[in-house]
Coordinates of C-alpha atoms and ligand atoms in Angstrom, one line a residue:
M254 CA 0.0 0.1 0.0
D255 CA 1.6 3.2 -1.0
E256 CA 0.6 6.3 0.9
K257 CA 1.6 10.0 0.6
C258 CA 0.8 11.2 4.0
G259 CA 1.5 13.7 6.7
V260 CA 3.0 12.7 10.1
V261 CA 3.6 14.6 13.4
G262 CA 4.6 13.8 17.0
V263 CA 4.9 16.0 20.0
S264 CA 6.1 15.7 23.6
L265 CA 5.1 18.6 25.8
A266 CA 5.7 19.7 29.4
D267 CA 2.5 19.9 31.5
R268 CA 0.1 20.4 28.4
E269 CA -2.2 18.1 26.7
A270 CA -0.8 17.1 23.3
A271 CA -4.1 16.6 21.5
R272 CA -4.9 20.2 20.6
P273 CA -1.4 21.1 19.3
L274 CA -1.5 17.7 17.3
Y275 CA -4.9 18.7 15.9
Y276 CA -3.7 22.1 14.7
S277 CA -0.6 20.7 13.1
L278 CA -2.6 18.1 11.2
Y279 CA -4.5 21.1 9.7
A280 CA -1.1 22.5 8.5
L281 CA -0.4 19.1 7.0
Q282 CA -3.9 18.5 5.5
H283 CA -2.5 18.9 1.9
R284 CA -0.6 15.7 2.4
G285 CA -3.8 13.7 2.9
Q286 CA -7.5 14.2 3.0
E287 CA -8.7 10.6 3.3
S288 CA -8.5 10.1 7.1
A289 CA -7.0 11.7 10.1
G290 CA -6.0 10.4 13.5
I291 CA -4.3 11.1 16.8
V292 CA -2.8 8.8 19.4
T293 CA -1.8 10.1 22.8
H294 CA -0.3 8.5 25.9
D295 CA -1.0 9.8 29.5
G296 CA 1.7 7.8 31.2
F297 CA -0.6 5.0 32.0
Q298 CA -2.5 4.2 28.8
Q299 CA -2.8 5.0 25.1
H300 CA -5.7 6.9 23.7
S301 CA -6.6 6.9 20.0
H302 CA -9.1 8.6 17.7
V303 CA -9.0 7.9 14.1
E304 CA -11.7 8.9 11.6
M305 CA -12.3 9.0 7.9
G306 CA -12.3 12.5 6.3
L307 CA -10.8 15.9 6.7
V308 CA -9.1 16.9 10.0
G309 CA -11.9 19.4 10.6
D310 CA -14.5 16.7 10.3
A311 CA -12.6 13.9 12.0
F312 CA -12.5 15.5 15.6
D313 CA -14.9 17.2 17.8
E314 CA -14.4 18.7 21.2
A315 CA -15.3 15.5 23.0
D316 CA -12.8 13.5 20.8
L317 CA -10.0 15.9 21.6
A318 CA -10.9 15.8 25.4
G319 CA -10.7 12.1 25.3
L320 CA -7.1 12.1 24.0
A321 CA -5.4 12.6 27.4
G322 CA -1.7 13.0 27.8
S323 CA 1.2 15.3 27.0
V324 CA 2.7 13.2 24.3
G325 CA 1.3 11.9 21.0
I326 CA 1.4 11.4 17.4
G327 CA -0.9 12.3 14.5
H328 CA -1.5 11.4 10.8
V329 CA -3.3 12.5 7.7
R330 CA -3.7 9.9 5.1
Y331 CA -3.9 10.0 1.3
P332 CA -4.2 6.4 0.1
T333 CA -3.1 5.8 -3.4
A334 CA -3.6 2.1 -3.5
G335 CA -5.1 -0.5 -1.3
S336 CA -8.5 -0.4 0.4
V337 CA -10.0 2.9 1.2
D338 CA -11.5 2.2 4.7
K339 CA -11.1 2.9 8.3
D340 CA -8.9 -0.2 8.9
C341 CA -6.1 1.5 6.9
A342 CA -6.5 4.9 8.7
Q343 CA -3.6 5.8 11.0
P344 CA -2.1 6.1 13.5
F345 CA -1.7 2.3 13.7
T346 CA -1.9 1.0 17.3
V347 CA -0.8 -2.2 18.8
S348 CA -0.4 -3.4 22.4
F349 CA 2.0 -6.1 23.3
K350 CA 3.9 -7.6 26.3
S351 CA 6.2 -4.7 26.8
G352 CA 3.9 -1.8 26.2
S353 CA 1.9 0.0 23.6
L354 CA 2.9 1.3 20.2
G355 CA 1.4 3.8 18.0
L356 CA 2.7 4.5 14.4
S357 CA 2.2 7.2 11.8
H358 CA 3.8 6.3 8.5
N359 CA 4.4 8.4 5.3
G360 CA 6.0 6.4 2.5
N361 CA 5.9 2.9 1.1
L362 CA 8.0 -0.2 1.9
V363 CA 9.3 -2.2 -1.0
N364 CA 9.7 -5.6 0.9
T365 CA 6.5 -5.6 2.9
E366 CA 5.6 -9.1 1.8
A367 CA 8.8 -10.6 2.8
V368 CA 8.8 -9.2 6.2
R369 CA 5.1 -10.0 6.7
D370 CA 5.7 -13.6 5.6
E371 CA 8.6 -14.0 8.1
L372 CA 6.6 -12.5 11.0
A373 CA 3.5 -14.6 10.1
E374 CA 5.7 -17.7 10.4
L375 CA 6.6 -16.6 13.9
G376 CA 2.9 -16.4 14.9
H377 CA 2.1 -12.7 14.2
A378 CA -1.4 -12.1 13.0
F379 CA -2.1 -9.3 10.6
T380 CA -5.4 -7.4 10.3
S381 CA -4.6 -5.2 7.3
D382 CA -2.6 -5.5 4.1
G383 CA -0.7 -2.4 5.0
D384 CA 3.0 -2.0 5.5
T385 CA 2.6 0.2 8.6
E386 CA 1.3 -2.8 10.5
V387 CA 4.3 -4.8 9.3
I388 CA 6.6 -2.2 10.7
A389 CA 4.6 -2.1 14.0
H390 CA 4.9 -5.9 14.5
D391 CA 8.5 -6.0 13.6
L392 CA 9.3 -3.3 16.1
A393 CA 7.1 -4.9 18.8
R394 CA 9.0 -8.1 18.3
N395 CA 12.4 -6.4 18.4
L396 CA 11.3 -4.5 21.6
L397 CA 10.8 -7.9 23.4
E398 CA 14.5 -8.6 22.9
S399 CA 16.3 -5.3 22.8
D400 CA 16.2 -1.8 24.3
L401 CA 14.3 0.9 22.3
V402 CA 17.1 2.2 20.1
R403 CA 18.6 -1.2 19.3
A404 CA 15.0 -2.5 18.4
V405 CA 14.4 0.4 16.0
K406 CA 17.9 -0.1 14.5
R407 CA 17.0 -3.8 13.9
T408 CA 13.7 -2.8 12.2
V409 CA 15.6 -0.3 10.0
E410 CA 17.9 -3.0 8.9
R411 CA 14.9 -5.3 8.0
I412 CA 12.6 -2.9 6.2
H413 CA 13.4 -1.4 2.8
G414 CA 11.7 1.5 1.0
S415 CA 10.6 4.9 2.0
Y416 CA 9.4 5.9 5.4
S417 CA 9.2 8.9 7.6
L418 CA 7.6 7.7 10.9
T419 CA 6.4 9.2 14.1
I420 CA 6.0 6.5 16.8
T421 CA 4.8 6.4 20.4
H422 CA 6.2 3.7 22.5
D423 CA 4.2 4.3 25.8
D424 CA 5.0 7.9 26.6
T425 CA 8.1 8.2 24.4
V426 CA 7.7 9.8 21.0
L427 CA 10.1 8.7 18.3
G428 CA 10.9 10.1 14.8
L429 CA 12.5 8.0 12.1
R430 CA 13.6 9.0 8.5
D431 CA 14.5 6.2 6.2
P432 CA 18.2 5.8 5.3
Q433 CA 17.7 7.3 1.9
G434 CA 15.7 10.3 3.2
N435 CA 13.0 9.8 0.6
R436 CA 10.3 11.5 2.4
P437 CA 10.7 14.6 4.6
L438 CA 10.8 14.9 8.4
C439 CA 11.9 17.7 10.6
I440 CA 12.2 18.6 14.2
G441 CA 11.3 21.7 16.0
E442 CA 11.1 23.3 19.4
L443 CA 7.9 24.5 20.9
D444 CA 7.1 26.8 23.9
S445 CA 6.8 23.8 26.1
G446 CA 8.4 20.9 24.3
Y447 CA 9.5 19.5 21.0
I448 CA 7.8 18.4 17.7
L449 CA 8.5 16.1 14.8
A450 CA 6.6 16.8 11.5
S451 CA 6.6 15.9 7.9
E452 CA 6.9 19.6 7.0
S453 CA 8.0 22.7 8.8
V454 CA 4.7 24.5 8.3
A455 CA 3.3 22.3 11.2
I456 CA 6.0 23.8 13.4
D457 CA 5.2 27.3 12.2
T458 CA 1.6 26.8 12.9
L459 CA 2.2 26.0 16.6
G460 CA 4.5 29.1 16.8
G461 CA 7.6 26.9 17.2
E462 CA 11.1 27.2 15.8
V463 CA 12.5 24.7 13.2
I464 CA 15.6 23.1 14.6
R465 CA 16.6 21.0 11.6
D466 CA 15.6 18.2 9.2
V467 CA 15.9 14.7 10.6
R468 CA 18.9 13.1 8.8
P469 CA 18.5 10.1 6.5
G470 CA 18.8 7.0 8.7
E471 CA 18.5 9.0 11.9
L472 CA 16.3 8.3 14.9
V473 CA 15.1 11.1 17.2
V474 CA 13.8 10.2 20.7
L475 CA 11.8 12.9 22.4
H476 CA 11.9 12.7 26.1
P477 CA 8.6 12.3 28.0
D478 CA 7.3 15.7 29.3
G479 CA 9.0 17.7 26.6
E480 CA 12.4 17.8 28.4
G481 CA 14.6 17.4 25.4
Y482 CA 15.6 14.8 22.9
D483 CA 18.4 12.4 21.8
T484 CA 19.4 11.5 18.2
Y485 CA 21.0 8.3 16.9
Q486 CA 22.4 7.9 13.5
L487 CA 21.3 4.2 13.0
V488 CA 22.6 3.7 9.5
E489 CA 24.4 5.8 6.9
T490 CA 24.2 5.5 3.2
D491 CA 26.6 7.0 0.8
R492 CA 23.6 8.1 -1.4
T493 CA 20.3 9.5 -0.6
A494 CA 17.1 9.3 -2.6
N495 CA 15.3 12.5 -1.9
C496 CA 12.0 12.8 -3.7
F497 CA 12.2 15.8 -6.0
F498 CA 8.4 15.8 -6.4
E499 CA 8.0 17.1 -2.8
Y500 CA 9.5 20.3 -4.1
V501 CA 7.7 20.3 -7.4
Y502 CA 4.2 19.6 -6.2
F503 CA 3.5 17.9 -3.0
A504 CA 4.9 20.0 -0.2
R505 CA 3.5 23.3 0.8
P506 CA 5.4 26.3 -0.7
D507 CA 6.0 27.8 2.7
S508 CA 7.7 24.6 4.0
I509 CA 11.5 24.3 4.3
I510 CA 12.7 20.8 3.3
D511 CA 16.3 19.8 3.7
D512 CA 17.2 23.5 4.3
K513 CA 15.4 24.7 1.1
L514 CA 12.4 26.8 1.1
V515 CA 10.0 25.1 -1.4
Y516 CA 8.7 28.4 -2.6
D517 CA 12.2 29.6 -3.6
V518 CA 12.8 26.3 -5.3
R519 CA 9.7 26.5 -7.4
R520 CA 10.4 30.0 -8.4
E521 CA 14.0 29.1 -9.4
L522 CA 12.5 26.1 -11.4
G523 CA 10.2 28.6 -13.2
R524 CA 13.3 30.9 -14.0
R525 CA 15.0 27.8 -15.4
L526 CA 12.0 26.9 -17.4
Y527 CA 12.1 30.2 -19.1
E528 CA 15.8 29.9 -19.7
E529 CA 15.4 26.5 -21.3
S530 CA 12.2 27.0 -23.3
G531 CA 10.9 30.6 -22.8
I532 CA 8.6 31.8 -25.6
D533 CA 7.2 35.2 -26.5
S534 CA 3.6 35.6 -25.5
D535 CA 1.2 38.3 -24.4
V536 CA 0.5 37.0 -20.9
V537 CA 1.9 34.3 -18.5
L538 CA -0.9 32.5 -16.6
P539 CA -0.3 30.1 -13.6
V540 CA -2.5 27.0 -13.2
P541 CA -3.7 27.7 -9.6
D542 CA -2.4 26.9 -7.2
S543 CA 0.2 24.3 -8.3
G544 CA 1.8 26.5 -11.1
R545 CA 1.8 29.7 -9.3
A546 CA 5.3 29.9 -7.9
F547 CA 6.7 28.5 -11.1
A548 CA 4.9 31.0 -13.2
S549 CA 6.1 34.0 -11.0
G550 CA 9.6 32.8 -11.4
Y551 CA 9.1 32.4 -15.2
A552 CA 7.5 35.8 -15.6
A553 CA 10.3 37.4 -13.5
A554 CA 12.8 36.0 -15.9
A555 CA 10.9 37.0 -19.0
E556 CA 11.0 40.7 -19.9
D557 CA 7.9 42.6 -21.1
V558 CA 5.4 39.9 -20.4
E559 CA 2.4 40.3 -18.2
F560 CA 1.9 38.0 -15.3
A561 CA -1.8 37.6 -14.7
E562 CA -4.5 35.4 -13.2
G563 CA -6.5 33.9 -16.0
L564 CA -8.1 31.0 -14.1
M565 CA -10.0 31.4 -10.9
K566 CA -10.1 28.5 -8.5
N567 CA -13.1 27.5 -6.5
R568 CA -11.4 26.9 -3.2
Y569 CA -14.2 24.7 -1.9
V570 CA -13.5 21.9 -4.3
G571 CA -11.0 19.4 -3.1
R572 CA -8.0 18.2 -5.1
T573 CA -9.0 16.5 -8.3
F574 CA -7.2 13.4 -7.4
I575 CA -9.7 12.7 -4.6
M576 CA -12.2 11.7 -7.2
P577 CA -11.8 8.0 -7.8
T578 CA -12.8 7.6 -11.4
Q579 CA -11.6 9.3 -14.6
D580 CA -15.0 10.6 -15.3
K581 CA -15.4 12.4 -12.1
R582 CA -11.9 13.7 -12.4
E583 CA -12.7 15.5 -15.7
Q584 CA -15.9 17.0 -14.1
A585 CA -13.7 18.1 -11.2
V586 CA -11.4 20.3 -13.3
R587 CA -14.4 22.4 -14.5
L588 CA -15.8 22.6 -11.1
K589 CA -12.5 23.8 -9.8
L590 CA -11.4 26.4 -12.3
N591 CA -13.2 29.1 -14.3
P592 CA -11.5 31.5 -16.8
I593 CA -11.3 35.2 -16.4
K594 CA -12.1 36.1 -20.0
N595 CA -10.6 39.6 -20.2
T596 CA -7.1 38.4 -19.5
I597 CA -7.3 35.7 -22.1
E598 CA -9.4 36.8 -25.1
G599 CA -7.5 37.5 -28.3
K600 CA -4.2 36.9 -26.6
S601 CA -1.3 34.5 -26.9
V602 CA -1.0 32.8 -23.5
T603 CA 1.7 30.8 -21.8
L604 CA 0.2 28.5 -19.3
I605 CA 2.4 27.2 -16.5
D606 CA 1.9 24.2 -14.3
D607 CA 4.1 22.1 -12.1
S608 CA 3.5 18.7 -13.8
I609 CA 1.5 16.7 -16.2
V610 CA 0.5 13.2 -14.9
R611 CA -2.4 11.8 -16.8
G612 CA -2.9 14.9 -18.9
T613 CA -6.5 15.4 -17.8
T614 CA -5.9 18.9 -16.2
S615 CA -3.9 20.3 -19.1
N616 CA -6.3 19.0 -21.7
Q617 CA -9.3 20.6 -19.9
L618 CA -7.6 23.8 -19.1
I619 CA -6.5 24.3 -22.8
E620 CA -10.1 23.7 -23.8
L621 CA -11.3 26.2 -21.2
L622 CA -8.8 28.8 -22.5
R623 CA -9.7 28.3 -26.1
D624 CA -13.4 28.7 -25.2
A625 CA -12.4 31.9 -23.5
G626 CA -10.8 33.2 -26.7
A627 CA -7.1 32.6 -26.2
E628 CA -5.4 32.7 -29.7
E629 CA -2.4 30.7 -28.9
I630 CA -1.6 28.5 -25.9
H631 CA 1.9 27.6 -25.0
M632 CA 2.1 25.2 -22.1
R633 CA 5.3 25.1 -20.0
I634 CA 5.8 22.5 -17.2
G635 CA 8.1 22.8 -14.2
A636 CA 9.0 19.2 -14.1
P637 CA 10.2 16.6 -16.6
P638 CA 7.7 14.2 -18.2
I639 CA 6.4 11.7 -15.8
V640 CA 7.1 8.5 -17.6
A641 CA 6.8 5.8 -14.8
P642 CA 4.7 5.2 -11.6
C643 CA 5.9 6.2 -8.1
Y644 CA 6.2 3.3 -5.7
M645 CA 7.4 5.4 -2.9
G646 CA 4.3 7.0 -1.8
I647 CA 3.2 9.7 -4.3
D648 CA 0.2 9.0 -6.4
M649 CA 1.4 8.7 -10.0
A650 CA -1.1 6.1 -11.4
S651 CA 0.1 3.3 -13.5
R652 CA 1.9 3.4 -16.8
D653 CA -1.2 3.0 -18.9
E654 CA -2.7 6.1 -17.2
L655 CA 0.5 8.3 -17.6
I656 CA 0.3 10.5 -20.7
A657 CA 4.1 10.5 -21.1
A658 CA 4.6 6.8 -20.5
D659 CA 4.7 5.9 -24.2
R660 CA 4.5 9.2 -26.0
D661 CA 7.1 11.9 -26.9
V662 CA 6.6 15.5 -26.2
E663 CA 5.2 16.3 -29.6
D664 CA 2.5 13.5 -29.3
I665 CA 1.5 14.9 -25.8
R666 CA 1.3 18.4 -27.2
E667 CA -1.1 17.2 -29.8
E668 CA -3.2 15.2 -27.4
I669 CA -3.6 18.1 -24.9
G670 CA -4.2 20.5 -27.7
A671 CA -1.5 23.1 -27.0
D672 CA 0.3 25.2 -29.7
S673 CA 3.6 24.4 -28.0
L674 CA 4.7 22.3 -25.0
S675 CA 8.0 22.1 -23.1
Y676 CA 9.0 20.4 -19.9
L677 CA 11.9 21.2 -17.6
S678 CA 15.0 19.1 -17.8
I679 CA 16.1 16.7 -15.1
D680 CA 19.5 18.6 -14.9
A681 CA 17.6 21.9 -14.0
I682 CA 16.0 20.1 -11.1
A683 CA 19.2 18.7 -9.7
E684 CA 21.1 21.9 -10.2
T685 CA 18.4 24.0 -8.6
L686 CA 18.3 21.5 -5.6
G687 CA 22.1 21.7 -5.5
T688 CA 22.1 17.9 -5.5
D689 CA 23.9 15.3 -7.5
R690 CA 21.3 13.4 -9.6
R691 CA 22.3 10.2 -7.9
D692 CA 21.1 11.6 -4.6
L693 CA 17.5 12.1 -5.9
C694 CA 14.8 9.5 -6.5
L695 CA 14.1 10.1 -10.1
G696 CA 12.1 6.9 -10.8
C697 CA 9.0 8.7 -12.1
V698 CA 10.9 10.7 -14.7
T699 CA 13.6 8.1 -15.7
G700 CA 11.9 4.8 -15.0
A701 CA 15.0 3.6 -13.1
Y702 CA 14.6 3.4 -9.3
P703 CA 16.9 3.7 -6.5
Y704 CA 15.1 0.7 -4.8
D705 CA 14.7 -2.9 -5.8
I706 CA 11.1 -3.0 -7.1
D707 CA 9.6 -6.2 -8.8
G708 CA 9.5 -5.7 -12.5
E709 CA 11.3 -2.4 -12.5
T710 CA 14.9 -1.3 -13.2
T711 CA 17.1 -0.5 -10.3
D712 CA 19.5 2.5 -10.7
R713 CA 21.9 1.3 -8.0
E714 CA 22.5 -0.9 -5.0
I715 CA 21.6 0.3 -1.6
V716 CA 23.4 -1.4 1.2
P717 CA 23.2 0.5 4.4
S718 CA 26.6 0.5 6.2
E719 CA 26.2 0.3 9.9
V720 CA 27.5 3.0 12.0
G721 CA 26.7 3.2 15.7
G722 CA 25.3 6.4 17.1
P723 CA 25.2 7.3 20.8
G724 CA 23.9 4.5 22.8
V725 CA 23.9 2.1 19.9
A726 CA 25.8 -1.1 20.2
D727 CA 25.8 -3.8 17.7
D728 CA 24.2 -7.1 18.7
Ligands
AMP837 P1 -3.1 15.3 -14.6 O1 -4.4 16.0 -14.8 O2 -3.3 13.9 -14.3 O3 -2.1 15.5 -15.7 O4 -2.4 15.9 -13.3 C1 -1.7 17.1 -13.3 C2 -2.2 18.0 -12.3 O5 -2.4 17.4 -11.0 C3 -1.2 19.2 -12.1 O6 -2.0 20.4 -12.0 C4 -0.5 18.9 -10.8 O7 -0.4 20.1 -10.0 C5 -1.5 18.0 -10.1 N1 -0.7 16.8 -9.5 C6 0.4 16.3 -9.9 N2 0.7 15.2 -9.2 C7 -0.2 15.0 -8.3 C8 -0.6 14.0 -7.4 N3 0.3 13.1 -7.1 N4 -1.7 14.1 -6.8 C9 -2.6 15.1 -7.0 N5 -2.4 16.0 -7.9 C10 -1.3 16.0 -8.6

């Protein structure tokens, strides 16, 4: 089951954790709208409330009041595969001999089945087909034999794939980022404690200070009662596999990921897009909201071109991808966006978006712009063509749904009905992020993955070399 989700964890001094967790989930709502949940621990027992739907609908006052304790974790979920029901909603909880565990997971394991089979042989019973439950059971098992840090280290050595996790083990909150740092996770300080979150906007929302990103392969242990934290570098890899799509589309522009403000990255990608394939036109229009920062960077680089809003967004319609069928998705585009005729009529228009996945959005928008009287429509995209699916937690559909999987740019241009079409190069992405290409996960734009995935090409071997952090000894 792959999931692109949001996770958070807090440990506070003399304050209930439920409300700060609830607010921080609001800040992470863009990472998942399918379900929301919070697990807290009051020093004696664990409390959990998990519900389908948006954060605002999933909790009421009584629910928050029932979540006692000054430590806890939260989760918003966006399922991209697997069953869409409450059994898969998170945080996942399990009680076992040496205590209780709560887990919030963002990412996707690539060896779930192998680990599940092994644990099933040992007598573990599973209630879902999800990989989070597999992590929970593996960790629970290791905790019976080892101390906390060593147990997590063993689990890290067993599971492969992408994961940013926040975990409660009784009243201790843990944060763990996978050895390739595929999904983001950061740590911050609050007035009365510490927070771990998928994105820094959750920390901002609570009036806290971002301390830093959790390092790939690093475990952060928040002390109960918000008194501090310890970090342990459990494994180290010589290459990371950061997801560039977090910067392009998924993360909020006001988030800082791995020291880079997402908004600045998007503006710079827009500038590069102009450098690589700028074209004269009367007006530059963003696709709201995903293309906005790109379009502002593009327009700033272009001289004598008007930057305008030509498409108005109905903010009360959710993301198009929430709609389960292609039919409904097409309807959703028209529900979501309406053209402002005066900025479009009789003009040559450059339309800028972050990405084309299935091609539905671009196709519909170009039709809308033509109906509104645009003379020429030049589409510029702030990412390379998406040619292959994402297995690491971002919804990228399957190859037969991806418009670029088996078409070249000219075919796509024709299919979406644009007068011209250009994408950004992979090099521009790597250069803008200041990263070597080999430290990025580029699976969706190259078809070669930094992981071993059945039926797919691997772009390298990943063998975590063990290094002991403080308090970590090898078994
Ligand atoms: P499509 O209509 O399938 O080509 O999707 C492209 C549009 O959806 C663009 O406007 C993107 O901003 C947005 N988008 C890209 N990736 C995703 C995703 N994984 N989930 C939801 N929306 C996305």
